[in-house]
């Protein structure tokens, strides 16, 4: 069953055609989004928040020469659209030309990627409650308390412009996460994807429960430099920073990236490979960006060598290149959106066995960039932090604060997990790093 | 709108809901951003819709829609009850009980001297571009940004208990920043503070008060000077924190841990819980005697000010920490009942499509009786830090680490060299217990934080913090390898 609230390709493109026809601009761009999302949240083994939302949003950019006005409205009737066009034209006329404006992209053939799974779109509050019940029962068997969230939804994105771009995509989304809490330790697991049937609540619950069991009675270990085994959730966090801080063509041009003047150099361990691929179904596929440009696979790092950057239309045009389909963030410039890290050959077990005295990290919490050129990141560990001694996990430890450079992590890692997993939009394996800087410790 | 709210409340009552409320919200925002001499974004956004929240069989349900028609109101009301029915299938051992609130019929409008929507857009652009030009002289400055935004929110709240409240709130914010890069170093400086500048529940008068043009040249100069400044030393020393960074410190280490929904586990799976567990209420020594912290939703101009919260509870002033002792949480009707209290009015939703959750109002450090000058003179060895650059804190809000844009050495009672990449870290209550000086009223400033994230699905709240500079003894600074 297709969710009947979606506009569908024809109606969505019809809105876009109308706006372009009515616009007085030399150029016009329209982005239409519709969103039907729902989320069930639970704490201490019961559902405490349960919400749903339906929304349509249209953003119109009316352009005279290099003067641009942008209006967003969430009413899609003809009168509201006409008003939005008029307002956008009025504010466009008010301003001096934007000399950095490079025009709008031309149409290109769009890849055919299926992002819509009817079973996800029709997943109901009742279905989500049943999954939560399953998780809660698994927690209760050990006397634990489960908290978490289960969200499902469908969305549409349509992008069009007066040069002929007409892009439409319908997609679905599902994400499930749970923290299980015992007396004095917690464990976490999550799953997400376009197909809700891939999520397997009981499996997620069992992983979180196993972590939680191991996490009880944590001891305090002094901060310092340790060998670490980082599980995929932690790796994804660092990889996202690395991607955003370094691989935007605009940031490189402006000297804000660690890659300025260093493209083509070997900056990372030769086992390290990283790319952006919006079309790979192992991640969250999406056929085009917010400028309506098809997603292209971009090899960011190959065998440790920094290779390519992501581009939006304006940044690409300035350098005589082609957009890679990473646009639509306006002045922020292009950004990687679907990162992948290449697998290695190790199992998690082997990485632990190779560790003399180190820390196994399940995930990080509240990370933030302390210095963008050094990609120096600080944050906490959370929901399953363990001491490894002589190749074995020996005990749970209290959570650490780390202050460490992602550049150092990916240039010194010595083992890479053989299985990459989806962590929201990023697909990564576990890694082992011989030295990682923990700079503080907390009380739990 | 009264017919629509009545329809919604009738439908949920007919379906057997024990409580229901509806909010109809329309938000209008204008955003201007200049970047390197160009108008990089000039946009206007309108969003309107409604959300219906119900209690059915002792459990919550919520649904929302942007289509404001009677048919859709009926559909959404029914859906909210259906969702609550699903919630009740995985229920707690006891029903949700709401602490009482007196039903009110009222109107509230935030005070505004100059309606920001009435100021000519050309004039706003001209101001930002002039600030941009003043930052443009130095070749090391790679990115210059000016931003300004204003927002008007019109909101109706109606409940099955008989409340009908109309509120209009106008907010305005602006700021500038310069990012300099050269020879492998990158530094940023901003004014009045980072991440979009300062914000208030006020009109364009706040922008005029900022005098952006008077500060633009300095901002650019300091960004460039930071490139070659000394690295902040590592060690344990006294630090003096300027008001806007202290605002962030209050936000992360006091504002979030006093949210009673967090304390009770309602955010456990996402942002986390709190070290301020209920047995600490009234006795725990959160800080030194110098530390008195209030939550005040009635502060004129505060970004976290309002007339009534999104449960129809009137705005209040509450003492959170009294001379160092932890006294009160921020509460909602549901969570207050758990502690045998009534709500102190901290429930707010990020628009029509979100449920209200507990949010900070204006959480402020009350002024002391020092001056910044006296503090510096009284400090033998330490640093003065200013303007937030990065923040991080654990999921019970104990171990924090902040980075700031800039710092200065303090040696034998006077300010010395500029320092780059300052960071400091600590454990919340140890840190606040080490506070031995707070500057007075004259140096007390109210800051607006327009980007506080919480909840699933994500909600962004606009909150306020007042603070004057304060000194903390023996803090760990210069964390990590630089
Ligand atoms: Zn916050």
mmCIF file of N, CA, C and O in Angstrom, chain B residues 315-354:
data_model
loop_
_atom_site.group_PDB
_atom_site.id
_atom_site.type_symbol
_atom_site.label_atom_id
_atom_site.label_comp_id
_atom_site.label_asym_id
_atom_site.label_seq_id
_atom_site.Cartn_x
_atom_site.Cartn_y
_atom_site.Cartn_z
ATOM 1 N N UNK B 315 4.166 32.005 33.062
ATOM 2 C CA UNK B 315 5.609 32.185 33.199
ATOM 3 C C UNK B 315 5.959 32.516 34.647
ATOM 4 O O UNK B 315 5.225 33.234 35.314
ATOM 5 N N UNK B 316 7.099 31.978 35.115
ATOM 6 C CA UNK B 316 7.467 32.147 36.527
ATOM 7 C C UNK B 316 8.952 32.394 36.699
ATOM 8 O O UNK B 316 9.743 32.122 35.810
ATOM 9 N N UNK B 317 9.297 32.887 37.883
ATOM 10 C CA UNK B 317 10.698 33.003 38.285
ATOM 11 C C UNK B 317 10.921 32.016 39.425
ATOM 12 O O UNK B 317 10.194 32.017 40.415
ATOM 13 N N UNK B 318 11.920 31.154 39.260
ATOM 14 C CA UNK B 318 12.174 30.081 40.230
ATOM 15 C C UNK B 318 13.657 30.116 40.608
ATOM 16 O O UNK B 318 14.505 30.284 39.741
ATOM 17 N N UNK B 319 13.963 29.952 41.881
ATOM 18 C CA UNK B 319 15.365 29.855 42.277
ATOM 19 C C UNK B 319 15.821 28.413 42.091
ATOM 20 O O UNK B 319 15.225 27.480 42.631
ATOM 21 N N UNK B 320 16.879 28.235 41.309
ATOM 22 C CA UNK B 320 17.372 26.886 41.018
ATOM 23 C C UNK B 320 18.472 26.500 42.003
ATOM 24 O O UNK B 320 18.446 25.424 42.598
ATOM 25 N N UNK B 321 19.434 27.409 42.149
ATOM 26 C CA UNK B 321 20.524 27.193 43.103
ATOM 27 C C UNK B 321 20.572 28.428 43.994
ATOM 28 O O UNK B 321 20.662 29.556 43.500
ATOM 29 N N UNK B 322 20.475 28.200 45.307
ATOM 30 C CA UNK B 322 20.441 29.321 46.240
ATOM 31 C C UNK B 322 21.716 29.298 47.068
ATOM 32 O O UNK B 322 21.918 28.404 47.879
ATOM 33 N N UNK B 323 22.598 30.265 46.841
ATOM 34 C CA UNK B 323 23.891 30.329 47.535
ATOM 35 C C UNK B 323 24.564 28.967 47.539
ATOM 36 O O UNK B 323 25.041 28.485 48.560
ATOM 37 N N UNK B 324 24.551 28.330 46.411
ATOM 38 C CA UNK B 324 25.257 27.063 46.244
ATOM 39 C C UNK B 324 24.411 25.817 46.416
ATOM 40 O O UNK B 324 24.802 24.739 45.986
ATOM 41 N N UNK B 325 23.246 25.926 47.037
ATOM 42 C CA UNK B 325 22.431 24.727 47.305
ATOM 43 C C UNK B 325 21.369 24.544 46.206
ATOM 44 O O UNK B 325 20.647 25.474 45.853
ATOM 45 N N UNK B 326 21.279 23.310 45.711
ATOM 46 C CA UNK B 326 20.337 22.961 44.642
ATOM 47 C C UNK B 326 18.906 22.936 45.176
ATOM 48 O O UNK B 326 18.585 22.150 46.058
ATOM 49 N N UNK B 327 18.036 23.819 44.639
ATOM 50 C CA UNK B 327 16.701 24.002 45.214
ATOM 51 C C UNK B 327 15.533 23.535 44.334
ATOM 52 O O UNK B 327 14.502 23.130 44.862
ATOM 53 N N UNK B 328 15.647 23.682 43.011
ATOM 54 C CA UNK B 328 14.473 23.402 42.172
ATOM 55 C C UNK B 328 14.844 22.874 40.792
ATOM 56 O O UNK B 328 15.919 23.163 40.282
ATOM 57 N N UNK B 329 13.912 22.111 40.225
ATOM 58 C CA UNK B 329 14.002 21.668 38.834
ATOM 59 C C UNK B 329 13.161 22.571 37.938
ATOM 60 O O UNK B 329 12.325 23.337 38.421
ATOM 61 N N UNK B 330 13.347 22.418 36.639
ATOM 62 C CA UNK B 330 12.381 22.915 35.663
ATOM 63 C C UNK B 330 11.372 21.784 35.458
ATOM 64 O O UNK B 330 11.773 20.644 35.236
ATOM 65 N N UNK B 331 10.066 22.103 35.522
ATOM 66 C CA UNK B 331 9.092 21.020 35.537
ATOM 67 C C UNK B 331 7.952 21.208 34.533
ATOM 68 O O UNK B 331 7.751 22.286 33.979
ATOM 69 N N UNK B 332 7.220 20.111 34.348
ATOM 70 C CA UNK B 332 6.007 20.098 33.536
ATOM 71 C C UNK B 332 4.873 19.619 34.433
ATOM 72 O O UNK B 332 5.109 19.233 35.583
ATOM 73 N N UNK B 333 3.666 19.596 33.926
ATOM 74 C CA UNK B 333 2.538 19.121 34.747
ATOM 75 C C UNK B 333 2.723 17.657 35.114
ATOM 76 O O UNK B 333 2.481 17.257 36.253
ATOM 77 N N UNK B 334 3.177 16.846 34.139
ATOM 78 C CA UNK B 334 3.328 15.407 34.395
ATOM 79 C C UNK B 334 4.482 15.135 35.364
ATOM 80 O O UNK B 334 4.337 14.416 36.346
ATOM 81 N N UNK B 335 5.651 15.751 35.094
ATOM 82 C CA UNK B 335 6.824 15.437 35.921
ATOM 83 C C UNK B 335 6.701 16.052 37.315
ATOM 84 O O UNK B 335 7.150 15.449 38.293
ATOM 85 N N UNK B 336 6.089 17.236 37.427
ATOM 86 C CA UNK B 336 5.931 17.866 38.748
ATOM 87 C C UNK B 336 5.120 16.952 39.659
ATOM 88 O O UNK B 336 5.431 16.799 40.843
ATOM 89 N N UNK B 337 4.089 16.328 39.085
ATOM 90 C CA UNK B 337 3.252 15.429 39.875
ATOM 91 C C UNK B 337 4.078 14.290 40.496
ATOM 92 O O UNK B 337 3.819 13.875 41.634
ATOM 93 N N UNK B 338 5.079 13.826 39.763
ATOM 94 C CA UNK B 338 5.932 12.733 40.268
ATOM 95 C C UNK B 338 6.626 13.124 41.577
ATOM 96 O O UNK B 338 6.961 12.274 42.385
ATOM 97 N N UNK B 339 6.890 14.425 41.734
ATOM 98 C CA UNK B 339 7.562 14.895 42.950
ATOM 99 C C UNK B 339 6.581 15.543 43.924
ATOM 100 O O UNK B 339 6.986 16.200 44.886
ATOM 101 N N UNK B 340 5.289 15.379 43.636
ATOM 102 C CA UNK B 340 4.286 15.986 44.508
ATOM 103 C C UNK B 340 4.249 17.501 44.420
ATOM 104 O O UNK B 340 3.884 18.185 45.377
ATOM 105 N N UNK B 341 4.667 18.038 43.271
ATOM 106 C CA UNK B 341 4.664 19.492 43.088
ATOM 107 C C UNK B 341 3.660 19.872 42.000
ATOM 108 O O UNK B 341 3.031 19.006 41.400
ATOM 109 N N UNK B 342 3.537 21.188 41.752
ATOM 110 C CA UNK B 342 2.821 21.636 40.561
ATOM 111 C C UNK B 342 3.839 22.234 39.598
ATOM 112 O O UNK B 342 4.925 22.645 39.999
ATOM 113 N N UNK B 343 3.464 22.276 38.322
ATOM 114 C CA UNK B 343 4.409 22.703 37.284
ATOM 115 C C UNK B 343 4.870 24.143 37.485
ATOM 116 O O UNK B 343 4.069 25.015 37.814
ATOM 117 N N UNK B 344 6.174 24.377 37.257
ATOM 118 C CA UNK B 344 6.644 25.766 37.250
ATOM 119 C C UNK B 344 6.765 26.327 35.831
ATOM 120 O O UNK B 344 7.393 27.352 35.600
ATOM 121 N N UNK B 345 6.142 25.623 34.867
ATOM 122 C CA UNK B 345 5.922 26.253 33.562
ATOM 123 C C UNK B 345 7.123 26.253 32.640
ATOM 124 O O UNK B 345 7.544 27.295 32.167
ATOM 125 N N UNK B 346 7.668 25.074 32.340
ATOM 126 C CA UNK B 346 8.849 25.019 31.466
ATOM 127 C C UNK B 346 8.605 24.184 30.210
ATOM 128 O O UNK B 346 9.538 23.793 29.530
ATOM 129 N N UNK B 347 7.321 23.913 29.900
ATOM 130 C CA UNK B 347 7.022 23.055 28.749
ATOM 131 C C UNK B 347 6.886 23.888 27.482
ATOM 132 O O UNK B 347 6.009 24.756 27.374
ATOM 133 N N UNK B 348 7.757 23.615 26.509
ATOM 134 C CA UNK B 348 7.642 24.320 25.244
ATOM 135 C C UNK B 348 7.885 23.379 24.080
ATOM 136 O O UNK B 348 8.697 22.462 24.171
ATOM 137 N N UNK B 349 7.164 23.635 22.987
ATOM 138 C CA UNK B 349 7.301 22.831 21.780
ATOM 139 C C UNK B 349 7.950 23.675 20.691
ATOM 140 O O UNK B 349 7.728 24.880 20.630
ATOM 141 N N UNK B 350 8.731 23.034 19.851
ATOM 142 C CA UNK B 350 9.363 23.715 18.718
ATOM 143 C C UNK B 350 8.394 23.692 17.542
ATOM 144 O O UNK B 350 8.513 22.898 16.618
ATOM 145 N N UNK B 351 7.380 24.526 17.615
ATOM 146 C CA UNK B 351 6.427 24.626 16.506
ATOM 147 C C UNK B 351 5.223 23.708 16.647
ATOM 148 O O UNK B 351 5.096 22.950 17.608
ATOM 149 N N UNK B 352 4.347 23.778 15.646
ATOM 150 C CA UNK B 352 3.074 23.053 15.693
ATOM 151 C C UNK B 352 3.245 21.542 15.589
ATOM 152 O O UNK B 352 2.382 20.778 16.007
ATOM 153 N N UNK B 353 4.381 21.112 15.021
ATOM 154 C CA UNK B 353 4.533 19.683 14.730
ATOM 155 C C UNK B 353 5.337 18.930 15.784
ATOM 156 O O UNK B 353 5.821 17.836 15.533
ATOM 157 N N UNK B 354 5.518 19.531 16.961
ATOM 158 C CA UNK B 354 6.271 18.879 18.032
ATOM 159 C C UNK B 354 5.474 18.925 19.325
ATOM 160 O O UNK B 354 4.717 19.861 19.547
#
